[in-house]
CSV table of C-alpha atoms in Angstrom, one decimal:
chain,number,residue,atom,x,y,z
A,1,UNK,CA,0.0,0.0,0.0
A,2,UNK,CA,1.2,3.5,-0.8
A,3,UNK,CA,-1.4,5.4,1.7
A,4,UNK,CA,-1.5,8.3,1.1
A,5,UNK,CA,-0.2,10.2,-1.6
A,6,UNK,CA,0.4,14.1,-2.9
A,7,UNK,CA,1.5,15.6,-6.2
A,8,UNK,CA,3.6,18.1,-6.3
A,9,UNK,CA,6.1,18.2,-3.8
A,10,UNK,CA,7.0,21.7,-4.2
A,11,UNK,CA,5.3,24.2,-6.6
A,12,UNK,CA,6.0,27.8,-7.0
A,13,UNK,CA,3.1,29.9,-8.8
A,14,UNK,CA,2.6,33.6,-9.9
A,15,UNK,CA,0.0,35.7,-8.4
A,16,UNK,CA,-3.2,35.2,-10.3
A,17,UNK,CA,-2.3,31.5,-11.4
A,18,UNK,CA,-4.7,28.1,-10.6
A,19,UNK,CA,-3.1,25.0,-9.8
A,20,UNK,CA,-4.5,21.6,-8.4
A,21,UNK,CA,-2.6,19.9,-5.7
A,22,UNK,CA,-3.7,15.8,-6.4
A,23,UNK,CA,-4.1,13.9,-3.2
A,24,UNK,CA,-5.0,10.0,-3.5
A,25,UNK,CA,-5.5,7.0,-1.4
A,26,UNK,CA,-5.4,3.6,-1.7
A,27,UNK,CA,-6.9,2.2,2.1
A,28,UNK,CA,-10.5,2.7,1.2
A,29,UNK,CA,-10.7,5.6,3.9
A,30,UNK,CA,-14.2,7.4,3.6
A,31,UNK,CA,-12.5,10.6,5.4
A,32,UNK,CA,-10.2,12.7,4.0
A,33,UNK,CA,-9.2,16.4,4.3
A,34,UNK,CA,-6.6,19.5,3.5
A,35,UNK,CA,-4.8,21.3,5.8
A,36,UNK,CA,-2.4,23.7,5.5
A,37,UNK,CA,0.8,24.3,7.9
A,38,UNK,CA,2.2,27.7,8.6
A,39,UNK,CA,4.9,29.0,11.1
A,40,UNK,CA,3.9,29.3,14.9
A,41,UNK,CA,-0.3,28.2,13.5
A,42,UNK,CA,-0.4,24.4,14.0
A,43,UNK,CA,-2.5,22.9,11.4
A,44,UNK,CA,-5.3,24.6,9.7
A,45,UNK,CA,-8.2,22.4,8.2
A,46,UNK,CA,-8.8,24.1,5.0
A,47,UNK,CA,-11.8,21.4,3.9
A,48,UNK,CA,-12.7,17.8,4.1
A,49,UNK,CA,-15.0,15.3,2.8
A,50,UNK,CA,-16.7,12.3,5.0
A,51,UNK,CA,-16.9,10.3,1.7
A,52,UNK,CA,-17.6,10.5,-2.1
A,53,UNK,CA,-19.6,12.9,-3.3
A,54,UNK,CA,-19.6,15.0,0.1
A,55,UNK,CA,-17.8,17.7,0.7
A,56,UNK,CA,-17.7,20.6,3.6
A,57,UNK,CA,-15.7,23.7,4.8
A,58,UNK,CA,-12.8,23.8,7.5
A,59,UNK,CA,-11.2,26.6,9.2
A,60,UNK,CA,-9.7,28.5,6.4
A,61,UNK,CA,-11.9,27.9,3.0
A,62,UNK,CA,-11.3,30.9,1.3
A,63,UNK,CA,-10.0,30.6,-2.0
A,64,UNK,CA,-10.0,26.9,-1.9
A,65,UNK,CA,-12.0,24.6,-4.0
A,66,UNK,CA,-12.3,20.4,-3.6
A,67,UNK,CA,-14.6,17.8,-5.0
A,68,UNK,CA,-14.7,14.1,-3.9
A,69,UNK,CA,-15.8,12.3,-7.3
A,70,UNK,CA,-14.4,8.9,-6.1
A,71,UNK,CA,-13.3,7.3,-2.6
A,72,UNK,CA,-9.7,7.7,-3.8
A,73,UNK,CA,-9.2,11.1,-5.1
A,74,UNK,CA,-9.4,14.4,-3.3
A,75,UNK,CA,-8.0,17.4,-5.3
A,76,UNK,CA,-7.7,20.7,-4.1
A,77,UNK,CA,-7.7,23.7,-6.4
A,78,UNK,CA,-6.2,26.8,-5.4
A,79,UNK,CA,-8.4,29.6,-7.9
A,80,UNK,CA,-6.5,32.1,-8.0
A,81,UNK,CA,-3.3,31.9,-6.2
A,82,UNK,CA,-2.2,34.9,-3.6
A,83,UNK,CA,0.9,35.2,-1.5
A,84,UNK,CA,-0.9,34.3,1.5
A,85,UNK,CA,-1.9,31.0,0.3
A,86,UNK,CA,2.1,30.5,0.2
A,87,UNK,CA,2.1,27.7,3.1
A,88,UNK,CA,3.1,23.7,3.3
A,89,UNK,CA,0.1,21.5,2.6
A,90,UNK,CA,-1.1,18.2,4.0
A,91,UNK,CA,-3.2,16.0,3.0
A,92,UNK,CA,-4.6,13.3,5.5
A,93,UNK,CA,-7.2,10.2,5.5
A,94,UNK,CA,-8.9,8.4,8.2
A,95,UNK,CA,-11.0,4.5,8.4
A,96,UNK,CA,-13.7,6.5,10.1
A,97,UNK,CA,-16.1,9.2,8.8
A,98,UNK,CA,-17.8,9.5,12.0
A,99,UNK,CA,-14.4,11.4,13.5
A,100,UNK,CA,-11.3,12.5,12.6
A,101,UNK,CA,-10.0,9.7,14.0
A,102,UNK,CA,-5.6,8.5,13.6
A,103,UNK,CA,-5.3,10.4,10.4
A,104,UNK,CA,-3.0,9.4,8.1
A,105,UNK,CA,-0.9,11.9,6.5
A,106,UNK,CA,0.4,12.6,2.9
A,107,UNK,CA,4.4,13.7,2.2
A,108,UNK,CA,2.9,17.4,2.3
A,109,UNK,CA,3.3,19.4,-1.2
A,110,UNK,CA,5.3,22.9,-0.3
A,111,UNK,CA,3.3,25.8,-2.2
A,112,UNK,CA,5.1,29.3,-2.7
A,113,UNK,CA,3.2,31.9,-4.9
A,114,UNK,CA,5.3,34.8,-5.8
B,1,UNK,CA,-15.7,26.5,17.2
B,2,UNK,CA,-13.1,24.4,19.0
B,3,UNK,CA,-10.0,26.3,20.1
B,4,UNK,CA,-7.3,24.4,21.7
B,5,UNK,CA,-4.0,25.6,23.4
B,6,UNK,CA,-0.6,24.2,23.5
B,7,UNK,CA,2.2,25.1,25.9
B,8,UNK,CA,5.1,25.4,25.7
B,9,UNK,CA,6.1,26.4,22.2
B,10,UNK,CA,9.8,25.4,22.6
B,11,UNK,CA,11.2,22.8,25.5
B,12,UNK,CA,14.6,21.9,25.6
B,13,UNK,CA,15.4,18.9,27.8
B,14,UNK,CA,18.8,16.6,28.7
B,15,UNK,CA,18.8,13.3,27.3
B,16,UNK,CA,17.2,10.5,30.0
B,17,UNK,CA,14.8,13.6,31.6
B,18,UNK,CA,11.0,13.8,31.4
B,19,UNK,CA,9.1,15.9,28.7
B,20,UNK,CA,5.8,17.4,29.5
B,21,UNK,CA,3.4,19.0,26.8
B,22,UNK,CA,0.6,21.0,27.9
B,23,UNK,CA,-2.9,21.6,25.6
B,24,UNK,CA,-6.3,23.4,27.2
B,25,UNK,CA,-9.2,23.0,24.5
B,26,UNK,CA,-12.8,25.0,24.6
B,27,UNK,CA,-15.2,22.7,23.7
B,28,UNK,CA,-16.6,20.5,26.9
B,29,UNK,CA,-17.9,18.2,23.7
B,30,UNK,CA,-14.8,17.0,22.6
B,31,UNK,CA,-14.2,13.6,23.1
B,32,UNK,CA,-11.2,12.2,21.0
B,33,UNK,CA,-7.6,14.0,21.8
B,34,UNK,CA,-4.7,12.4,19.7
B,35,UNK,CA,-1.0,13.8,19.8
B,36,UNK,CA,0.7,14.1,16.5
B,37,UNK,CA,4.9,13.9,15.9
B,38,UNK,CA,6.3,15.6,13.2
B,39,UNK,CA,10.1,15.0,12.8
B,40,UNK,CA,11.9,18.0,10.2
B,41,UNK,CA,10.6,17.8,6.8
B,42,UNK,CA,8.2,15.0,7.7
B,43,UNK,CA,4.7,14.3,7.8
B,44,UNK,CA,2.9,14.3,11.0
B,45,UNK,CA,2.5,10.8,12.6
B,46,UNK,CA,-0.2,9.6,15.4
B,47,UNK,CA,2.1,8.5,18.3
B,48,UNK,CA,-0.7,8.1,20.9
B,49,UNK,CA,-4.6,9.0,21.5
B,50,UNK,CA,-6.8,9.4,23.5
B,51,UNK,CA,-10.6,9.2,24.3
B,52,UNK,CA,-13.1,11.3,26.9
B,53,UNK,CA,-13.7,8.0,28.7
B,54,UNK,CA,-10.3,7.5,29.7
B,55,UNK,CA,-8.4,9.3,31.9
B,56,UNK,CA,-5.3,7.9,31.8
B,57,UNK,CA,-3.3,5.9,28.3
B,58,UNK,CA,0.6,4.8,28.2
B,59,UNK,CA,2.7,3.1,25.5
B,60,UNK,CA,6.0,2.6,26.5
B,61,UNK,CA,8.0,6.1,27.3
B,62,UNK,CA,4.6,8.0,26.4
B,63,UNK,CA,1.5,8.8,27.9
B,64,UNK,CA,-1.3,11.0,27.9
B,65,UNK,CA,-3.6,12.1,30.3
B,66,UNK,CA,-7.1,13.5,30.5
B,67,UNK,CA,-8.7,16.5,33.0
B,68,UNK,CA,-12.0,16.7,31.2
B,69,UNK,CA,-13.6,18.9,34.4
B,70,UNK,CA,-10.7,21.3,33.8
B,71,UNK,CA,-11.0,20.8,29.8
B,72,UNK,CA,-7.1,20.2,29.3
B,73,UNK,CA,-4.8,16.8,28.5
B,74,UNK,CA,-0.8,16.6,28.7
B,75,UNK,CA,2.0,14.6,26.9
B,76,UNK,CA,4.1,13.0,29.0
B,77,UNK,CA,7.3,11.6,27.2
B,78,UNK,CA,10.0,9.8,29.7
B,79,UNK,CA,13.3,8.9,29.4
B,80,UNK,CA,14.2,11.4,26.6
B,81,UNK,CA,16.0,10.5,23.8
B,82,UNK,CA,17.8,12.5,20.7
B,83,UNK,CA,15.3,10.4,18.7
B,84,UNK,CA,12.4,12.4,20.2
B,85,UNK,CA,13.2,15.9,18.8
B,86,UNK,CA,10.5,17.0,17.1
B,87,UNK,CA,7.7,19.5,16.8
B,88,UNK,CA,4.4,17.8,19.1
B,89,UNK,CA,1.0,18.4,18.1
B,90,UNK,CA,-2.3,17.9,20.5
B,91,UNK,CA,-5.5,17.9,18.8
B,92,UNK,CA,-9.1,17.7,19.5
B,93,UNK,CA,-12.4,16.9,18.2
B,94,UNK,CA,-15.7,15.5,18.9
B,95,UNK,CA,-18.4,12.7,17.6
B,96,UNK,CA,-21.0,14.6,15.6
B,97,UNK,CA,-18.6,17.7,15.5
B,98,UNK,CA,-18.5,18.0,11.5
B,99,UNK,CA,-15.1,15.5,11.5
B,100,UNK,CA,-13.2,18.3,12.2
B,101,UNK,CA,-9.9,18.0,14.0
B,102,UNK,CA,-8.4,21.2,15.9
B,103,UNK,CA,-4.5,21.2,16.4
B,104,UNK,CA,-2.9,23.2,19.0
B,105,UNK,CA,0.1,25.3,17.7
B,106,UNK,CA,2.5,23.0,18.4
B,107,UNK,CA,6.2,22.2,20.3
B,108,UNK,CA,9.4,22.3,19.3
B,109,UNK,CA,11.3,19.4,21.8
B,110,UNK,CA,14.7,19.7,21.4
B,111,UNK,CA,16.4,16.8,23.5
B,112,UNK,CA,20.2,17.9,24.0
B,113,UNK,CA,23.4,15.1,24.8
């Protein structure tokens, strides 16, 4: 099993510019989630999804956009890209959908938008 | 929403002392508090959990316990070893609460020779 996985590992982006950062996992979890990880603020839940099809908001939402079209796949699309979205960001998947429950995380895909 | 608290943001310890982390959360419905490890450049791993009906869990040189009347929970790591420098992260969340997991800000242990 690969658990979880993320694509890119680094980016760097203009102001302005979209991007998708691909999450996927292969341990039939129904939850899965973003968060993002800055400096001295812990991890931020930016949206999750309790399985396919549903989706729902997090801390920080704002200019973030996901769909869960299959149990596998939970991409996150950054619309329009701003230096304050520069930030390291996780992906991470859980057996239960009930709770957030021993998360499992991706390698993390390090986002810097000039 | 849930808020939680973490302290201290930096502990330095000597090799072979005890380590304790300190988190306060907001919520009186949270019921699931797991403690995350994140070594430089990793990905944050579970190292231990814990649920409202327990007060008390250990595995091996960690534990974590559970003051649910004064709404905060600790790390306890003993016997310190270089292997244990890392950044900790508490976390909390409840049954029911929309699956969402807060993290405290986190600590930097640094365990020194």
């Amino acid at each position: 099993n690969a658990g979880v996985t993320q694509t890119p590992k680094f980016q760097v982006l203009k102001t302005g510019q979209s991007m998708t950062l691909q999450c996927a996992q292969d341990m039939n979890h129904e939850y899965m989630s973003w968060y993002r990880q800055d400096p001295g603020m812990g991890l931020r839940l930016i949206h999750y999804s309790v399985g396919a099809g549903i989706t729902d908001q997090g801390e920080v939402p704002n200019g973030y956009n996901v769909s869960r079209s299959t149990t596998e796949d939970f991409p996150l699309r950054l619309l329009s890209a701003a230096p304050s979205q520069t930030s390291v960001y996780f992906c991470a998947s859980s057996y239960s959908s009930r709770l957030a429950e021993k998360l499992f995380f991706g390698s993390g895909t390090q986002l810097s938008v000039l | 929403g849930e808020n939680v608290e973490q302290h201290p943001s930096t502990l330095s310890v000597q090799e072979g002392d005890s380590a304790v982390i300190k988190c306060t959360y907001s919520d009186s419905a949270s019921n699931y508090f797991p403690w995350y490890k994140q070594e430089l450049g990793k990905r944050p791993q579970l190292i231990i959990d814990i649920r409202s009906n327990v007060g008390e869990k250990k595995d091996q040189r960690i534990a974590v316990t559970l003051n649910k009347t004064a709404k905060h929970f600790s790390l306890h790591i003993t016997e310190t070893q270089p292997e244990d420098s890392a950044v900790y992260f508490c976390a909390a969340s409840f049954t029911g609460g929309g699956n969402k997991l807060t993290f405290g800000t986190g600590t930097q242990l640094k365990v020194e020779l």
